[in-house]
Structures are given as C-alpha cells and as structure tokens.
Tab-separated table of C-alpha atoms in Angstrom:
chain	number	residue	atom	x	y	z
R	28	GLY	CA	0.001	0.020	0.054
R	29	PHE	CA	0.838	3.708	-0.147
R	30	ASP	CA	2.053	3.934	3.478
R	31	GLY	CA	4.358	7.034	2.751
R	32	THR	CA	7.560	5.434	4.355
R	33	GLY	CA	9.259	6.003	1.056
R	34	ILE	CA	8.557	9.811	1.045
R	35	HIS	CA	11.971	11.883	1.334
R	36	TRP	CA	11.288	15.142	3.272
R	37	LYS	CA	13.984	17.920	2.632
R	38	GLU	CA	14.534	20.668	4.958
R	39	ASN	CA	15.634	23.663	3.077
R	40	PHE	CA	12.210	25.157	1.966
R	41	GLU	CA	13.067	28.654	2.685
R	42	SER	CA	16.336	28.914	0.813
R	43	MET	CA	14.528	27.346	-2.242
R	44	PHE	CA	11.342	29.102	-2.335
R	45	SER	CA	9.747	32.548	-1.451
R	46	GLU	CA	6.094	32.852	-0.648
R	47	ILE	CA	3.922	35.092	-2.909
R	48	CYS	CA	0.301	34.914	-1.422
R	49	GLU	CA	-2.288	32.554	-0.003
R	50	ILE	CA	-4.581	30.767	-2.573
R	51	GLY	CA	-6.651	28.338	-0.317
R	52	ARG	CA	-7.354	26.987	3.082
R	53	GLY	CA	-8.366	23.364	4.213
R	54	ARG	CA	-9.162	22.036	7.610
R	55	PHE	CA	-5.411	21.399	8.510
R	56	SER	CA	-3.739	23.381	5.706
R	57	VAL	CA	-2.910	26.700	4.055
R	58	VAL	CA	-2.115	26.489	0.203
R	59	ARG	CA	0.228	29.441	-0.991
R	60	LYS	CA	1.489	30.336	-4.356
R	61	CYS	CA	5.387	30.194	-4.038
R	62	LEU	CA	8.238	30.969	-6.515
R	63	ASN	CA	11.039	28.695	-6.925
R	64	LYS	CA	14.034	30.777	-6.662
R	65	SER	CA	16.357	28.721	-8.996
R	66	THR	CA	13.818	27.868	-11.770
R	67	LYS	CA	11.674	31.131	-11.537
R	68	LYS	CA	8.451	28.817	-11.782
R	69	GLU	CA	5.664	29.627	-9.528
R	70	VAL	CA	4.144	26.501	-7.606
R	71	ALA	CA	1.309	25.934	-5.147
R	72	VAL	CA	2.628	24.671	-1.624
R	73	LYS	CA	0.140	22.905	0.682
R	74	PHE	CA	1.645	23.729	4.271
R	75	VAL	CA	0.251	21.283	6.841
R	76	SER	CA	0.461	22.100	10.500
R	77	LYS	CA	2.250	19.156	12.367
R	78	LYS	CA	0.197	20.162	15.273
R	79	MET	CA	-2.939	19.338	13.217
R	80	GLN	CA	-1.968	16.359	11.526
R	81	LYS	CA	0.458	13.339	11.824
R	82	LYS	CA	3.375	13.226	9.568
R	83	GLU	CA	2.106	9.610	8.586
R	84	GLN	CA	-0.989	11.150	7.155
R	85	VAL	CA	0.687	13.760	5.095
R	86	ALA	CA	3.155	11.188	3.782
R	87	GLN	CA	0.408	8.886	2.742
R	88	GLU	CA	-1.165	11.704	0.853
R	89	ALA	CA	2.190	12.363	-0.881
R	90	ASP	CA	2.717	8.758	-1.642
R	91	VAL	CA	-0.883	8.329	-3.206
R	92	LEU	CA	-0.126	11.575	-5.553
R	93	LEU	CA	3.186	10.038	-6.665
R	94	HIS	CA	1.688	6.768	-7.430
R	95	VAL	CA	-1.547	7.675	-9.354
R	96	GLN	CA	0.009	10.609	-11.260
R	97	ASN	CA	-1.704	11.303	-14.604
R	98	HIS	CA	-2.834	14.470	-16.335
R	99	GLN	CA	-6.142	14.669	-14.653
R	100	LEU	CA	-4.572	14.821	-11.124
R	101	VAL	CA	-2.622	17.638	-9.616
R	102	ALA	CA	1.151	16.811	-9.820
R	103	LEU	CA	3.324	16.510	-6.827
R	104	LEU	CA	6.692	18.104	-7.335
R	105	ASP	CA	8.517	17.702	-4.030
R	106	THR	CA	8.274	17.520	-0.394
R	107	TYR	CA	9.669	19.566	2.372
R	108	GLU	CA	9.372	19.869	6.109
R	109	SER	CA	10.092	22.784	8.638
R	110	PRO	CA	10.003	22.623	12.545
R	111	ALA	CA	6.150	23.666	12.250
R	112	SER	CA	4.859	22.340	8.894
R	113	LEU	CA	5.039	19.756	6.308
R	114	MET	CA	5.089	20.950	2.608
R	115	LEU	CA	3.699	19.414	-0.436
R	116	VAL	CA	4.852	21.266	-3.581
R	117	LEU	CA	2.444	20.925	-6.292
R	118	GLU	CA	1.693	22.148	-9.679
R	119	LEU	CA	0.093	25.643	-9.765
R	120	LEU	CA	-3.443	25.408	-11.402
R	121	GLU	CA	-3.818	29.096	-12.530
R	122	ASP	CA	-7.330	28.565	-14.150
R	123	GLY	CA	-8.966	28.111	-10.952
R	124	ARG	CA	-12.141	25.855	-10.081
R	125	LEU	CA	-14.308	24.228	-12.321
R	126	PHE	CA	-17.607	25.592	-10.931
R	127	ASP	CA	-16.177	29.179	-11.320
R	128	TYR	CA	-15.239	28.612	-14.988
R	129	LEU	CA	-18.645	27.507	-15.603
R	130	VAL	CA	-20.438	30.452	-13.719
R	131	ALA	CA	-18.336	32.739	-15.944
R	132	HIS	CA	-19.962	31.500	-19.123
R	133	ASP	CA	-23.074	33.384	-20.451
R	134	GLU	CA	-24.459	30.050	-21.735
R	135	LEU	CA	-23.948	26.833	-20.072
R	136	MET	CA	-25.147	23.967	-22.147
R	137	GLU	CA	-26.145	20.420	-20.996
R	138	GLU	CA	-23.639	19.009	-23.578
R	139	LYS	CA	-20.723	20.988	-21.823
R	140	VAL	CA	-21.825	19.620	-18.278
R	141	SER	CA	-21.739	16.030	-19.950
R	142	PHE	CA	-18.216	16.781	-21.210
R	143	PHE	CA	-17.197	17.798	-17.653
R	144	ILE	CA	-18.852	15.045	-15.958
R	145	ARG	CA	-17.068	12.658	-18.307
R	146	GLU	CA	-13.652	14.451	-17.449
R	147	ILE	CA	-14.209	13.901	-13.800
R	148	LEU	CA	-15.435	10.214	-14.467
R	149	GLU	CA	-12.142	9.560	-16.317
R	150	ALA	CA	-10.084	10.958	-13.533
R	151	LEU	CA	-12.028	8.685	-11.181
R	152	GLN	CA	-11.484	5.681	-13.374
R	153	HIS	CA	-8.001	6.200	-13.295
R	154	LEU	CA	-7.790	6.449	-9.469
R	155	HIS	CA	-10.168	3.460	-8.904
R	156	THR	CA	-7.837	1.409	-11.234
R	157	CYS	CA	-5.255	2.071	-8.691
R	158	ARG	CA	-7.700	1.004	-5.873
R	159	VAL	CA	-7.778	4.452	-4.499
R	160	ALA	CA	-10.903	6.117	-3.473
R	161	HIS	CA	-10.774	10.173	-3.250
R	162	LEU	CA	-13.592	10.235	-0.748
R	163	ASP	CA	-13.816	14.044	-0.886
R	164	LEU	CA	-14.937	14.872	-4.371
R	165	LYS	CA	-16.652	18.266	-4.249
R	166	PRO	CA	-16.379	21.591	-6.350
R	167	GLU	CA	-13.626	22.982	-4.394
R	168	ASN	CA	-11.399	19.978	-5.397
R	169	ILE	CA	-12.017	20.163	-9.058
R	170	MET	CA	-10.028	22.602	-11.020
R	171	VAL	CA	-10.041	23.510	-14.724
R	172	ASP	CA	-6.913	23.469	-16.806
R	173	LEU	CA	-7.508	25.755	-20.138
R	174	HIS	CA	-3.896	25.437	-21.210
R	175	SER	CA	-4.631	22.203	-23.141
R	176	PRO	CA	-6.371	22.376	-26.769
R	177	THR	CA	-9.778	21.508	-25.038
R	178	PRO	CA	-10.516	22.464	-21.301
R	179	CYS	CA	-9.879	19.433	-18.921
R	180	ILE	CA	-10.225	18.923	-15.249
R	181	LYS	CA	-7.734	18.322	-12.347
R	182	LEU	CA	-8.550	16.685	-9.263
R	183	ILE	CA	-6.801	17.972	-6.208
R	184	ASP	CA	-6.708	17.370	-2.441
R	185	LEU	CA	-5.932	13.790	-1.971
R	186	GLY	CA	-5.859	14.326	1.808
R	187	ASP	CA	-8.767	11.937	2.488
R	188	ALA	CA	-8.017	9.519	-0.399
R	189	VAL	CA	-7.214	5.935	0.561
R	190	GLN	CA	-5.931	2.702	-1.062
R	191	LEU	CA	-8.520	0.167	-0.446
R	192	SER	CA	-7.659	-3.395	0.380
R	193	VAL	CA	-9.608	-6.668	-0.378
R	194	HIS	CA	-8.516	-7.849	3.000
R	195	ARG	CA	-9.648	-4.921	5.043
R	196	ARG	CA	-12.952	-2.946	5.226
R	197	TYR	CA	-12.154	0.787	5.774
R	198	VAL	CA	-14.639	3.315	7.404
R	199	HIS	CA	-13.897	6.759	6.803
R	200	LEU	CA	-14.632	9.697	9.308
R	201	LEU	CA	-16.760	12.270	7.674
R	202	LEU	CA	-15.354	15.780	8.920
R	203	GLY	CA	-16.650	18.389	6.558
R	204	ASN	CA	-19.769	19.504	4.789
R	205	PRO	CA	-21.872	16.459	4.148
R	206	GLU	CA	-23.399	17.945	1.042
R	207	PHE	CA	-21.619	15.695	-1.588
R	208	ALA	CA	-21.083	12.853	0.785
R	209	ALA	CA	-22.655	9.250	0.052
R	210	PRO	CA	-24.824	7.447	2.694
R	211	GLU	CA	-22.119	5.273	3.852
R	212	LEU	CA	-19.768	8.222	4.832
R	213	VAL	CA	-22.719	9.663	6.889
R	214	ARG	CA	-23.524	6.348	8.429
R	215	GLY	CA	-20.000	5.358	9.186
R	216	THR	CA	-20.199	2.076	7.233
R	217	PRO	CA	-17.284	0.969	5.013
R	218	VAL	CA	-16.632	3.151	1.999
R	219	SER	CA	-15.473	1.941	-1.521
R	220	VAL	CA	-14.782	3.199	-4.872
R	221	ALA	CA	-18.643	3.696	-5.321
R	222	THR	CA	-18.598	6.210	-2.711
R	223	ASP	CA	-17.086	8.463	-5.357
R	224	VAL	CA	-19.525	7.747	-7.893
R	225	TRP	CA	-22.243	8.879	-5.526
R	226	SER	CA	-20.566	12.300	-5.384
R	227	VAL	CA	-20.493	12.561	-9.098
R	228	GLY	CA	-24.277	12.209	-9.114
R	229	VAL	CA	-24.545	15.085	-6.760
R	230	LEU	CA	-22.056	17.216	-9.005
R	231	ALA	CA	-24.093	16.479	-11.994
R	232	TYR	CA	-27.380	17.486	-10.171
R	233	VAL	CA	-25.962	20.701	-9.053
R	234	MET	CA	-24.184	21.543	-12.383
R	235	LEU	CA	-27.422	20.886	-14.184
R	236	SER	CA	-29.808	22.724	-12.223
R	237	GLY	CA	-27.933	25.121	-9.841
R	238	VAL	CA	-29.567	23.626	-6.628
R	239	SER	CA	-28.177	21.096	-4.504
R	240	PRO	CA	-30.266	17.756	-3.944
R	241	PHE	CA	-29.707	17.159	-0.317
R	242	LEU	CA	-28.502	20.378	1.278
R	243	ASP	CA	-30.714	21.641	3.985
R	244	GLU	CA	-30.610	24.052	6.848
R	245	SER	CA	-28.066	22.236	8.859
R	246	PRO	CA	-25.675	19.432	8.336
R	247	GLU	CA	-27.668	17.015	10.411
R	248	GLU	CA	-30.895	17.632	8.145
R	249	THR	CA	-28.771	17.320	5.136
R	250	CYS	CA	-27.262	13.856	6.497
R	251	VAL	CA	-31.027	12.824	7.020
R	252	ASN	CA	-32.074	13.682	3.519
R	253	ILE	CA	-28.983	11.596	2.236
R	254	CYS	CA	-29.824	8.547	4.205
R	255	ARG	CA	-33.454	8.823	3.143
R	256	LEU	CA	-32.487	9.343	-0.586
R	257	ASP	CA	-34.725	12.376	-0.458
R	258	PHE	CA	-34.294	14.043	-3.602
R	259	CYS	CA	-36.329	14.486	-6.815
R	260	PHE	CA	-36.296	16.772	-10.095
R	261	PRO	CA	-38.605	19.562	-9.609
R	262	ASP	CA	-39.718	21.267	-12.826
R	263	GLU	CA	-38.715	24.544	-11.736
R	264	TYR	CA	-35.003	23.506	-11.874
R	265	PHE	CA	-35.125	20.681	-14.410
R	266	GLY	CA	-37.644	21.730	-16.860
R	267	ASP	CA	-35.018	22.145	-19.380
R	268	VAL	CA	-33.051	19.234	-18.589
R	269	SER	CA	-33.199	16.029	-20.690
R	270	GLN	CA	-34.564	12.792	-19.481
R	271	ALA	CA	-30.959	11.128	-20.244
R	272	ALA	CA	-29.425	13.472	-17.876
R	273	ARG	CA	-31.771	12.678	-15.082
R	274	ASP	CA	-31.423	9.074	-15.783
R	275	PHE	CA	-27.893	9.364	-15.322
R	276	VAL	CA	-28.073	11.120	-11.991
R	277	SER	CA	-30.773	8.637	-10.619
R	278	SER	CA	-28.522	5.826	-11.585
R	279	LEU	CA	-25.592	7.092	-9.353
R	280	LEU	CA	-27.542	8.308	-6.512
R	281	GLN	CA	-28.580	4.869	-5.117
R	282	GLN	CA	-28.337	3.881	-1.350
R	283	ASP	CA	-26.743	0.594	-1.880
R	284	PRO	CA	-23.148	1.275	-3.101
R	285	ARG	CA	-23.276	-2.248	-5.029
R	286	LYS	CA	-26.017	-0.985	-7.204
R	287	ARG	CA	-24.085	2.145	-8.147
R	288	PRO	CA	-22.386	1.880	-11.672
R	289	SER	CA	-18.435	1.919	-11.674
R	290	ALA	CA	-16.767	4.915	-13.163
R	291	THR	CA	-16.156	2.747	-16.174
R	292	ALA	CA	-19.708	1.790	-16.652
R	293	CYS	CA	-20.782	5.516	-16.057
R	294	LEU	CA	-18.484	6.318	-19.103
R	295	GLN	CA	-20.677	4.017	-21.030
R	296	HIS	CA	-23.937	5.688	-20.151
R	297	PRO	CA	-25.693	7.253	-23.252
R	298	TRP	CA	-25.543	10.818	-21.629
R	299	VAL	CA	-21.958	10.701	-21.054
R	300	VAL	CA	-20.524	8.660	-23.832
R	301	ARG	CA	-18.621	10.476	-26.554
R	302	GLY	CA	-20.992	11.899	-28.938
R	303	GLY	CA	-23.581	11.549	-26.095
R	304	ALA	CA	-27.159	11.189	-25.345
R	305	HIS	CA	-28.218	8.753	-28.156
R	306	GLY	CA	-26.511	10.918	-30.733
R	307	GLY	CA	-27.869	14.340	-29.654
R	308	GLU	CA	-30.674	14.019	-26.962
R	309	TYR	CA	-29.018	16.839	-24.850
R	310	SER	CA	-31.366	19.608	-23.964
R	311	LYS	CA	-30.526	22.555	-26.335
R	312	LYS	CA	-31.670	25.093	-23.877
R	313	PRO	CA	-29.032	27.043	-21.888
R	314	LEU	CA	-28.948	26.064	-18.202
R	315	ASP	CA	-29.360	28.664	-15.671
R	316	THR	CA	-25.700	29.535	-14.344
R	317	SER	CA	-27.053	32.430	-12.106
R	318	ARG	CA	-28.022	30.121	-9.211
R	319	SER	CA	-26.163	30.123	-6.233
R	320	SER	CA	-25.016	26.509	-6.218
R	321	LEU	CA	-22.463	26.931	-8.851
R	322	HIS	CA	-20.646	29.815	-6.827
R	323	PRO	CA	-17.980	29.433	-4.479
R	324	VAL	CA	-18.453	27.471	-1.157
R	325	GLN	CA	-18.847	30.625	0.915
R	326	GLU	CA	-21.637	31.624	-1.117
R	327	ARG	CA	-23.225	28.362	-1.318
R	328	ARG	CA	-23.432	28.329	2.382
R	329	GLU	CA	-24.826	31.942	2.425
R	330	HIS	CA	-27.468	30.855	-0.003
R	331	ARG	CA	-28.316	27.671	1.631
R	332	ASN	CA	-31.939	28.444	1.883
R	333	ASN	CA	-32.022	28.823	-1.991
R	334	ARG	CA	-30.437	25.580	-2.413
R	335	ARG	CA	-32.775	23.041	-1.691
R	336	PRO	CA	-35.925	23.418	-3.806
R	337	VAL	CA	-38.230	22.614	-0.770
R	338	ARG	CA	-36.700	25.814	0.724
R	339	THR	CA	-37.919	28.155	-1.963
R	340	GLN	CA	-40.858	30.481	-1.337
R	341	LYS	CA	-42.997	28.383	-3.837
R	342	PHE	CA	-43.139	25.413	-1.693
R	343	ARG	CA	-42.554	26.829	2.034
R	344	THR	CA	-46.393	27.125	2.685
R	345	GLY	CA	-47.612	24.173	0.703
R	346	SER	CA	-47.272	20.432	1.393
R	347	ARG	CA	-44.116	18.653	0.526
R	348	ALA	CA	-45.766	16.038	-1.494
R	349	TRP	CA	-43.650	17.016	-4.491
R	350	ARG	CA	-40.756	15.555	-2.701
R	351	LYS	CA	-39.875	11.851	-2.980
R	352	SER	CA	-42.047	10.203	-0.225
C-alpha cells in the first residue's frame, strides 16, 4: 500500500522558495503560491501544520499522489518539512475551479456539463484502477486546466484518499460539509470506490440545475436527506434538462453502493459517452448559471436557503408532496 514510508522530506524550503500569496485553506492546511528561486517557476505549496496532522497522514497523501499521477490529477513536485509544517510542492493550477469557470460562461449547455462529468469520471476511473478512492469529491477539489487544446479538469486534495484493500474494510470519518457525501460516509459504514460515484451524481445534479439535491438548513438535516435518499427533479429547476441526464443522476444516487455503476460503466451511459445522449438528445436550452450552487462554497453556504428546492418560497407554505416520499 501507499504508506508514505518512502517519501523523502527535504529541510531547506526557505532557501529554495519565496512565498507570494495565500490561494486556499483546508481543515489542517494553507495553500500558498510560491516562487521556486532557482527555476523562477511558480508553484502551489500546501503547508500542513504538524500540530494538526500526523506526519504519516501527510506522507500517505504524498505517496498516493506520486503513485496515481496522470494528467487529470494535480502533480506532486517535491516534499519539504520545517519545525512547524510539512510542505507538499504541487503544480500551480492558475485557471481556478471548474464551477467558477462554468459560472463565468453566459451560456452553459447540457452538453458541456456532460463533457466535464465525463472528464471527472475519467479521472476517477484512473484512481479506481489504482484501487484508490478520493472520498472528498466536491466543487472545491475540481480545478480546470485551460492550457490544453480542449479544457480539462484536474482533481486536487487527496488528503482523504485511501488505497482500498480486499482484506480490510475501511470506514472513513466524515469531517467536512456532508453536501456531496454518500450515505455510507454519513452512516460510518465501509466505503468503496462507489463512494466517489455517488459524489459525481450530486455534482451532476448541481451543475444541471444550480440547486443541491440534499443540502438543508443544517448538516444534520442534510445527512437525514442523504440517508433517506430524499431528492427529486422539480420542474422549476429541471424543466429544460433532458431525460437522459436525469436517468444518469438517478443511476448514481443509489443507497446501496453495490448497485451504483462503476466509473467505467458510467462512461458508457448514453448521456456521458462521447457523441452522447443517443446521438444528440441533450437539451438544447441553456442552463441557468446564475443560481447560487455553482458559486464558491462561501456563497453556497450563505445561499443555503435557496439551494434545496423545498426551501424556495413556492413550496414553503404548501405540502411537501412534490418531494420523494
């Protein structure tokens, strides 16, 4: 397995790099843009506090990154440590997050959503072939790279990733926002590569509609909705979305992980397969990118009331019969 024992930690970070600015924050880490003094290349450096995380955990993340490296995953360039921190030197992804890129477009077509879902599935297919589950797939961890001939995605933050073994059941502790988390993460039952497939279903729902299928007023209520599989496709948000897209989302959002298709099987779905949706059954109407769910996580939290269709004014006073019973 990727136990991190082979990772070599250098100690001369400050003589090699100068810090430029902060570009992100995680639960136990800060990501800063830094300059390599000798090559003059800018990089992203993830600084993990030694007080907050064990060295073995960070070494495991580094080990996974090295072993699963491909064009759809952020590249690990080097590893350093100081008395207070462990540093992962990563490629800098200047083009930002996928969701921000989608929001910046005046017209988001369903075909484009299908394209990016296919990209995410291809990245997962590679990870899963390496028996690695990401376990923290959410908008903040999906970057876009616009430097290639066609835009592509890169997954970042493999801090929760784990190499699964046939001999050992692995239960993962859900620490963050449960919005994109599968029922097995919420319940504390064993995870699998199918845990990531569920998250793709939630991502697709959000990208197609601009609302989130399970998000509610509190994390507890969100968890209840996830475990009850309490979602549907309200016309207000899905009126212009094709049946093929809805079928795709429904096939992924299944309680039983064994019933969810693999990433490879997802790539064969009519809505995702290249040339897609039975040769062009995508909806031809632009999707609404103004809705809050595609915006950064801070705004998504602020607009929480707007995210679950049940919270909109239209349904607040009436019955909840439109929801899945």
